[in-house]
PDB file of C-alpha atoms in Angstrom:
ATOM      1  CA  UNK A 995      98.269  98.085 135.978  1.00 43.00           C
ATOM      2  CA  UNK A 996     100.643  96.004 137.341  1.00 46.00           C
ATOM      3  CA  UNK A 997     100.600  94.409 140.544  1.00 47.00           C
ATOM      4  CA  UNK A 998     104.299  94.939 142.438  1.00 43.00           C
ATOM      5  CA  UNK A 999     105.082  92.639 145.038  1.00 45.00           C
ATOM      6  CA  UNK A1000     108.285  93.896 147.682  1.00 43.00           C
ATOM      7  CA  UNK A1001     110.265  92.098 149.690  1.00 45.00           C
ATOM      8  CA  UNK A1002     113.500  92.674 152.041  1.00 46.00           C
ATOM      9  CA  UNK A1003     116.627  90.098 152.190  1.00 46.00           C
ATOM     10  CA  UNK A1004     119.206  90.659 154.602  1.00 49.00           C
ATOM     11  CA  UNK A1005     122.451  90.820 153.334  1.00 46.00           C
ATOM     12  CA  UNK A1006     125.812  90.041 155.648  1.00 45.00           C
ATOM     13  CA  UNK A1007     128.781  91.607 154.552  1.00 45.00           C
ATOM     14  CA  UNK A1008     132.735  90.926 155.910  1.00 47.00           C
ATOM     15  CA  UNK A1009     133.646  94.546 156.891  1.00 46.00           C
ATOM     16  CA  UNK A1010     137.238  94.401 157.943  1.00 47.00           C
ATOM     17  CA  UNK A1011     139.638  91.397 159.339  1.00 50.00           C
ATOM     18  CA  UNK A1012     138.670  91.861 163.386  1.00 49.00           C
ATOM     19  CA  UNK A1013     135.237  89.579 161.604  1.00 48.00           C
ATOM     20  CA  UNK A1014     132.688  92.220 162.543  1.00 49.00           C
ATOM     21  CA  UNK A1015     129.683  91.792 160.849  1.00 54.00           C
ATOM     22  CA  UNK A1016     127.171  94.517 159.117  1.00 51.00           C
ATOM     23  CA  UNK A1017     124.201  94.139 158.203  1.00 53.00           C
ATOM     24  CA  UNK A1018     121.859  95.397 154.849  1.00 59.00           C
ATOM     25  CA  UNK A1019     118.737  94.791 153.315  1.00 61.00           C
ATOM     26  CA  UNK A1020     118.197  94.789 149.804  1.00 60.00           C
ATOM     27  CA  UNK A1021     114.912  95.598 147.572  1.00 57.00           C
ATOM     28  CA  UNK A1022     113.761  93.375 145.446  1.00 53.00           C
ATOM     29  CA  UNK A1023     110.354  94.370 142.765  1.00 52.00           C
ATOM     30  CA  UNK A1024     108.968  92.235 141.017  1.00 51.00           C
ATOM     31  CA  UNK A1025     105.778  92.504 138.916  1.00 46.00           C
ATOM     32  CA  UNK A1026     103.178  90.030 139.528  1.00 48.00           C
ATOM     33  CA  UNK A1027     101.358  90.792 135.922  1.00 43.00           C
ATOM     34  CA  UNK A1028     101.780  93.430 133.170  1.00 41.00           C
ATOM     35  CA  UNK A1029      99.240  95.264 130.914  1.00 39.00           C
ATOM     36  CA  UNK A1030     100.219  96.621 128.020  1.00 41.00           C
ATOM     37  CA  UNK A1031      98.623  99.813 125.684  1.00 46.00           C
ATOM     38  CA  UNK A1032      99.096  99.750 122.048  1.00 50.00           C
ATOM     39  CA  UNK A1033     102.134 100.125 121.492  1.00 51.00           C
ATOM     40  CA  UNK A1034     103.709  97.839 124.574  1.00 50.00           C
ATOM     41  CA  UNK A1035     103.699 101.451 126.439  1.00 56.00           C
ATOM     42  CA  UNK A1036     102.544  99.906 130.025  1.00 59.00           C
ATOM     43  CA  UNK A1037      99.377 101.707 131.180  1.00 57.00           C
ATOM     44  CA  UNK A1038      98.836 103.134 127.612  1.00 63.00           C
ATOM     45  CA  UNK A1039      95.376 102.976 126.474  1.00 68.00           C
ATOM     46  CA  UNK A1040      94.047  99.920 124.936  1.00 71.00           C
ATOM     47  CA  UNK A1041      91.778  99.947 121.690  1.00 74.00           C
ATOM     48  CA  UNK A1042      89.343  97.676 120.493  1.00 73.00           C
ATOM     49  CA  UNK A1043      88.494  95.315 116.648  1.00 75.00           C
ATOM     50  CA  UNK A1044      86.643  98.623 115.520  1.00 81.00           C
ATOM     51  CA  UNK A1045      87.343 100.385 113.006  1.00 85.00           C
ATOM     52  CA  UNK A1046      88.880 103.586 115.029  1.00 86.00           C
ATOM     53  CA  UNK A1047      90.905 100.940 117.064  1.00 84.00           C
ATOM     54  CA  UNK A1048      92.464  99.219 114.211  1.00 86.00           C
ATOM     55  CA  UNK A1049      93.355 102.102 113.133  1.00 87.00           C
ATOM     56  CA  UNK A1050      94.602 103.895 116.092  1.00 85.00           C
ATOM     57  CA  UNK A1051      96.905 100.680 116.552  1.00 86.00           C
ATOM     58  CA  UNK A1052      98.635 100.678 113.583  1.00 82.00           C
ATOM     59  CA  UNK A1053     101.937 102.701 113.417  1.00 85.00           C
ATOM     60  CA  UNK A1054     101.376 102.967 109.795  1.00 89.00           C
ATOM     61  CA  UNK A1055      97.834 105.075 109.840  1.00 90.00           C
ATOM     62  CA  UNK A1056      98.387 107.449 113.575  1.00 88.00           C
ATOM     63  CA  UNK A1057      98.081 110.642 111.358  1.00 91.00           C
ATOM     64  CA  UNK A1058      94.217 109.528 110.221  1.00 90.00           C
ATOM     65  CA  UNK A1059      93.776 108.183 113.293  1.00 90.00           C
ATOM     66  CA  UNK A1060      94.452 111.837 114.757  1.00 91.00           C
ATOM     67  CA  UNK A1061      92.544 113.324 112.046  1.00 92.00           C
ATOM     68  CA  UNK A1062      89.533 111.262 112.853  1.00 92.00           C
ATOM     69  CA  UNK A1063      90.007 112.758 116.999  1.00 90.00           C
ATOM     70  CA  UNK A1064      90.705 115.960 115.809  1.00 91.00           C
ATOM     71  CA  UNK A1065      87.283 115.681 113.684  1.00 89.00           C
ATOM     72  CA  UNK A1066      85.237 114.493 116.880  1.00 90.00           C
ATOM     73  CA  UNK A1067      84.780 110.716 114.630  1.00 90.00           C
ATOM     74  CA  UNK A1068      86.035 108.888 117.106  1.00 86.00           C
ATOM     75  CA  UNK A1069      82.565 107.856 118.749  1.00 88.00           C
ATOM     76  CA  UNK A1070      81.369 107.158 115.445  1.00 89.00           C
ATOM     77  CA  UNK A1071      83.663 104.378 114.252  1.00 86.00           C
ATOM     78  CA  UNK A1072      83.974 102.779 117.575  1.00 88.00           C
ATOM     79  CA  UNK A1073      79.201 102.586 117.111  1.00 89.00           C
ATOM     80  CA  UNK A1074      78.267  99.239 115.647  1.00 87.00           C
ATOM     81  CA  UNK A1075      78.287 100.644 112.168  1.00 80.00           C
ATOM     82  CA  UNK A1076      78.754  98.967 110.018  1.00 93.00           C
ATOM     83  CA  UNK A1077      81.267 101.384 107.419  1.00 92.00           C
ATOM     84  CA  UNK A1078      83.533 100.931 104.810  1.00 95.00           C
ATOM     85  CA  UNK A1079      86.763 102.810 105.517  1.00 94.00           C
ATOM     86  CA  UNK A1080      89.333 103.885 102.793  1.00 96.00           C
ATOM     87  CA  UNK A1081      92.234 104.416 104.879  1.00 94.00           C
ATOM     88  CA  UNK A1082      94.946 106.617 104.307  1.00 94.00           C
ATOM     89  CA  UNK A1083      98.141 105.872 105.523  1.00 93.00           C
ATOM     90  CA  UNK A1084     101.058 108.167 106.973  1.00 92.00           C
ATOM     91  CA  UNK A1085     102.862 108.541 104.152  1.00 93.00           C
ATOM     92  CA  UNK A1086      99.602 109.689 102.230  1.00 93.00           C
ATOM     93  CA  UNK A1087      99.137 112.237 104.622  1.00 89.00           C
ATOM     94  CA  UNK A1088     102.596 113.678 104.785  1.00 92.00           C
ATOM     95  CA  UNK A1089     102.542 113.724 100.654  1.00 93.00           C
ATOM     96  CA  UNK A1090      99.126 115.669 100.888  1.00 91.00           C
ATOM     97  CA  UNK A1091     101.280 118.320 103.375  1.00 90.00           C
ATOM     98  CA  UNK A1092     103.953 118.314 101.327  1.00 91.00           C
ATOM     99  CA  UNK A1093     101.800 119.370  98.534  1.00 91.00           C
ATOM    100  CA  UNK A1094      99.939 122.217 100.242  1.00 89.00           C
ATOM    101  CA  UNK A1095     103.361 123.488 101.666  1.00 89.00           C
ATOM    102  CA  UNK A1096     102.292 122.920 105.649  1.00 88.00           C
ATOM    103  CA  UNK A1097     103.421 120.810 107.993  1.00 87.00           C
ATOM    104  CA  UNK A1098     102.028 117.467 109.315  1.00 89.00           C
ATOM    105  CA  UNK A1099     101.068 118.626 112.022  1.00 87.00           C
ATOM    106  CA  UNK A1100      99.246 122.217 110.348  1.00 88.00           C
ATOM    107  CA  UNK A1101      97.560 119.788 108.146  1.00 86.00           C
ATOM    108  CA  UNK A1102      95.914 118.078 110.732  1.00 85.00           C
ATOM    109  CA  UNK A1103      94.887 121.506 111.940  1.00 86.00           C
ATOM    110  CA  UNK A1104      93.548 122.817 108.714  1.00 87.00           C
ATOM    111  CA  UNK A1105      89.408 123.795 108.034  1.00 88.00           C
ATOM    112  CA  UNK A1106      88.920 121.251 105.582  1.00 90.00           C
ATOM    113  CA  UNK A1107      90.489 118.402 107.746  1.00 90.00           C
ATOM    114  CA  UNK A1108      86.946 117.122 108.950  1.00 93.00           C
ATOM    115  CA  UNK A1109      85.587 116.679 105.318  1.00 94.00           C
ATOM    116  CA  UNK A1110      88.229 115.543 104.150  1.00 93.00           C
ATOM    117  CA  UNK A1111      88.279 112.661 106.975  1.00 92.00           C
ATOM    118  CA  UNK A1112      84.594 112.040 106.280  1.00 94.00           C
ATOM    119  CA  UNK A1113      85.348 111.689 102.516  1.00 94.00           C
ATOM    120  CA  UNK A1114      86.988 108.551 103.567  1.00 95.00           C
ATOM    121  CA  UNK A1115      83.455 106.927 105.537  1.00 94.00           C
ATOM    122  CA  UNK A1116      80.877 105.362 104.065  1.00 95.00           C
ATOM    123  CA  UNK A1117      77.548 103.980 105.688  1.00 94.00           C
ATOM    124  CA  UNK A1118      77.495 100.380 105.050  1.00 94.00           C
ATOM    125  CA  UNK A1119      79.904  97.466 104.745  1.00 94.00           C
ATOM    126  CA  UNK A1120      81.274  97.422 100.893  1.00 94.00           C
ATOM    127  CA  UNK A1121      83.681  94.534  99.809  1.00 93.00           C
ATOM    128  CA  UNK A1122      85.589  95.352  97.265  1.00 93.00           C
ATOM    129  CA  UNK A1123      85.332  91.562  95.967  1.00 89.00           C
ATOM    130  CA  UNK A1124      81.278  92.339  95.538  1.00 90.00           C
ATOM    131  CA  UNK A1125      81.585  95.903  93.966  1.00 91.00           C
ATOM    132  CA  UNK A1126      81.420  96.141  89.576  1.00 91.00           C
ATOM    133  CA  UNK A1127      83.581  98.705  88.221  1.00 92.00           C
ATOM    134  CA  UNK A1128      81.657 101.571  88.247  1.00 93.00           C
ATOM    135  CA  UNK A1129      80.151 101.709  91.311  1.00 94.00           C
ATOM    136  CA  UNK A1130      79.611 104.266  93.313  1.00 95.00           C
ATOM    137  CA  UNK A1131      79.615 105.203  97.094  1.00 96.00           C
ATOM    138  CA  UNK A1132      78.189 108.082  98.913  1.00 95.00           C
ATOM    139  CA  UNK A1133      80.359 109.572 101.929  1.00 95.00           C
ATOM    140  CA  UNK A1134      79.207 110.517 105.527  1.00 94.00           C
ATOM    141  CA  UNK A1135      80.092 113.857 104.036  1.00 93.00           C
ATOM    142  CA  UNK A1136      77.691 113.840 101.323  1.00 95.00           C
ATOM    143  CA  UNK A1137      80.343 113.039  98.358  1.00 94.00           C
ATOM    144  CA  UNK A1138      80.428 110.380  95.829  1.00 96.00           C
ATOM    145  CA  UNK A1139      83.188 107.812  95.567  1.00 95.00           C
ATOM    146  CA  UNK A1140      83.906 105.541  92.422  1.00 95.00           C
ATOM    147  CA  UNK A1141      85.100 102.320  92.369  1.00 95.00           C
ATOM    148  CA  UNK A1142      86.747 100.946  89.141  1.00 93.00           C
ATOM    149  CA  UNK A1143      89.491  98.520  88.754  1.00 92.00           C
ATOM    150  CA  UNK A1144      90.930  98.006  92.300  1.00 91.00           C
ATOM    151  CA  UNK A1145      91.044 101.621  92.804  1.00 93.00           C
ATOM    152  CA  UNK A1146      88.794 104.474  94.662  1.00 95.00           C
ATOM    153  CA  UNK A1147      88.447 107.883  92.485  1.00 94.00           C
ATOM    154  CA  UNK A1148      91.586 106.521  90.706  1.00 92.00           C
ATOM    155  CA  UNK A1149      93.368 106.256  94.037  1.00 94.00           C
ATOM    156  CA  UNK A1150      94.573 102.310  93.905  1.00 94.00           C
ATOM    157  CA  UNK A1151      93.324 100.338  96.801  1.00 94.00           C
ATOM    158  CA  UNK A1152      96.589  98.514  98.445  1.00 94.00           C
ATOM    159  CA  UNK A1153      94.944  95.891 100.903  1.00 93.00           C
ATOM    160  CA  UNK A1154      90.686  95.171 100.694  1.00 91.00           C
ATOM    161  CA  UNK A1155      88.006  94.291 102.685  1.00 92.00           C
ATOM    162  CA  UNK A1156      89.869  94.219 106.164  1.00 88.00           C
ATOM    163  CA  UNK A1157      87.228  93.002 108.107  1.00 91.00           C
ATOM    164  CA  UNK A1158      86.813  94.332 111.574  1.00 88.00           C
ATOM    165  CA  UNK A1159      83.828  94.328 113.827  1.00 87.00           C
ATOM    166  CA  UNK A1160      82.435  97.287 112.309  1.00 90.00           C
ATOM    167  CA  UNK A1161      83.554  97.718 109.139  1.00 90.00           C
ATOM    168  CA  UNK A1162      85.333  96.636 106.224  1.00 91.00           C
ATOM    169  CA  UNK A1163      88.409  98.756 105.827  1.00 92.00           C
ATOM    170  CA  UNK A1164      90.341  99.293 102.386  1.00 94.00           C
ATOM    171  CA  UNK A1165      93.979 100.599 102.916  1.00 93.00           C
ATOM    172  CA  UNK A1166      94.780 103.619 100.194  1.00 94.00           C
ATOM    173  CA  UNK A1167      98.079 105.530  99.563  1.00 89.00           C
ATOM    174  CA  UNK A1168      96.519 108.609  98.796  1.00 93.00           C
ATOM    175  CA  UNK A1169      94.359 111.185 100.578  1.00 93.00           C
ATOM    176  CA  UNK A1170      90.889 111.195  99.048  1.00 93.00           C
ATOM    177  CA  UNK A1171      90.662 115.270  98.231  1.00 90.00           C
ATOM    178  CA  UNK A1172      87.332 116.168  96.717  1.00 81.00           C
TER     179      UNK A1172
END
């Protein structure tokens, strides 16, 4: 939070031509230091180099980043881990929406929401770099993923091995829907 400092300055104004004086003080705040959230947003909350905070940070990925809240996941990718994390992005999720004919924000809200979430999570740090086609993954939710040229269950993998402190995250364009 920012520290504000006040002070007073008198002012002296000419009133009228007989010279009489008048006298006013004016404000002046100034902030001694500023802490910023996320997003700049002062006071906002601040997020860490795990893989919920990276995340929850980027303006590109806030609808998994809600999902994983929503799904109570939170506490689990800010633990020491370590996880691979395909990560959606925003645009995968509204496409998903689109397709089932709800709303963003219905989506979110939907049964299967927390499996699908934990179809994303794997136990373990996976580099793409390290992984033969063929490969295969098993979810926090019990389900196997496949790696095979550059892409997860045919889903192509845009950026890999994002290394945070704990996890390696993969950045996908497409919800993982098994």
């Amino acid at each position: 939070m920012a520290a504000l400092a006040m002070t007073t300055t008198p002012l002296v104004a000419r009133v009228n031509k007989a010279s009489t004086r008048s006298t006013r003080r004016n404000l002046v705040v100034r902030a001694e230091k500023v802490s910023h959230g996320k997003g700049g947003e002062e006071g906002g909350r601040t997020f860490n180099n795990d893989a919920f905070g990276m995340v929850a940070k980027n303006a590109n990925y806030t609808l998994f980043a809600s999902a994983i809240s929503r799904c109570g996941l939170e506490e689990c990718l800010t633990s020491p881990g370590p996880f691979t994390v395909f990560c959606p992005n925003d645009d995968a999720f509204a496409e998903l929406a689109r397709k089932l004919g709800v709303s963003k924000m219905d989506l979110l809200s939907n049964d299967r929401i927390p499996q699908i979430v934990r179809s994303h999570i794997v136990q373990g740090p996976n580099r793409l770099a390290n992984m033969a086609d063929g490969t295969q993954l098993t979810t926090i939710a019990g389900n196997t993923l496949t790696i095979s040229n550059g892409a997860v269950n045919g889903i192509k993998i845009k950026k890999a091995d994002i290394k945070v402190d704990n996890a390696i995250m993969m950045a996908i364009g497409e919800v993982i829907v098994i």
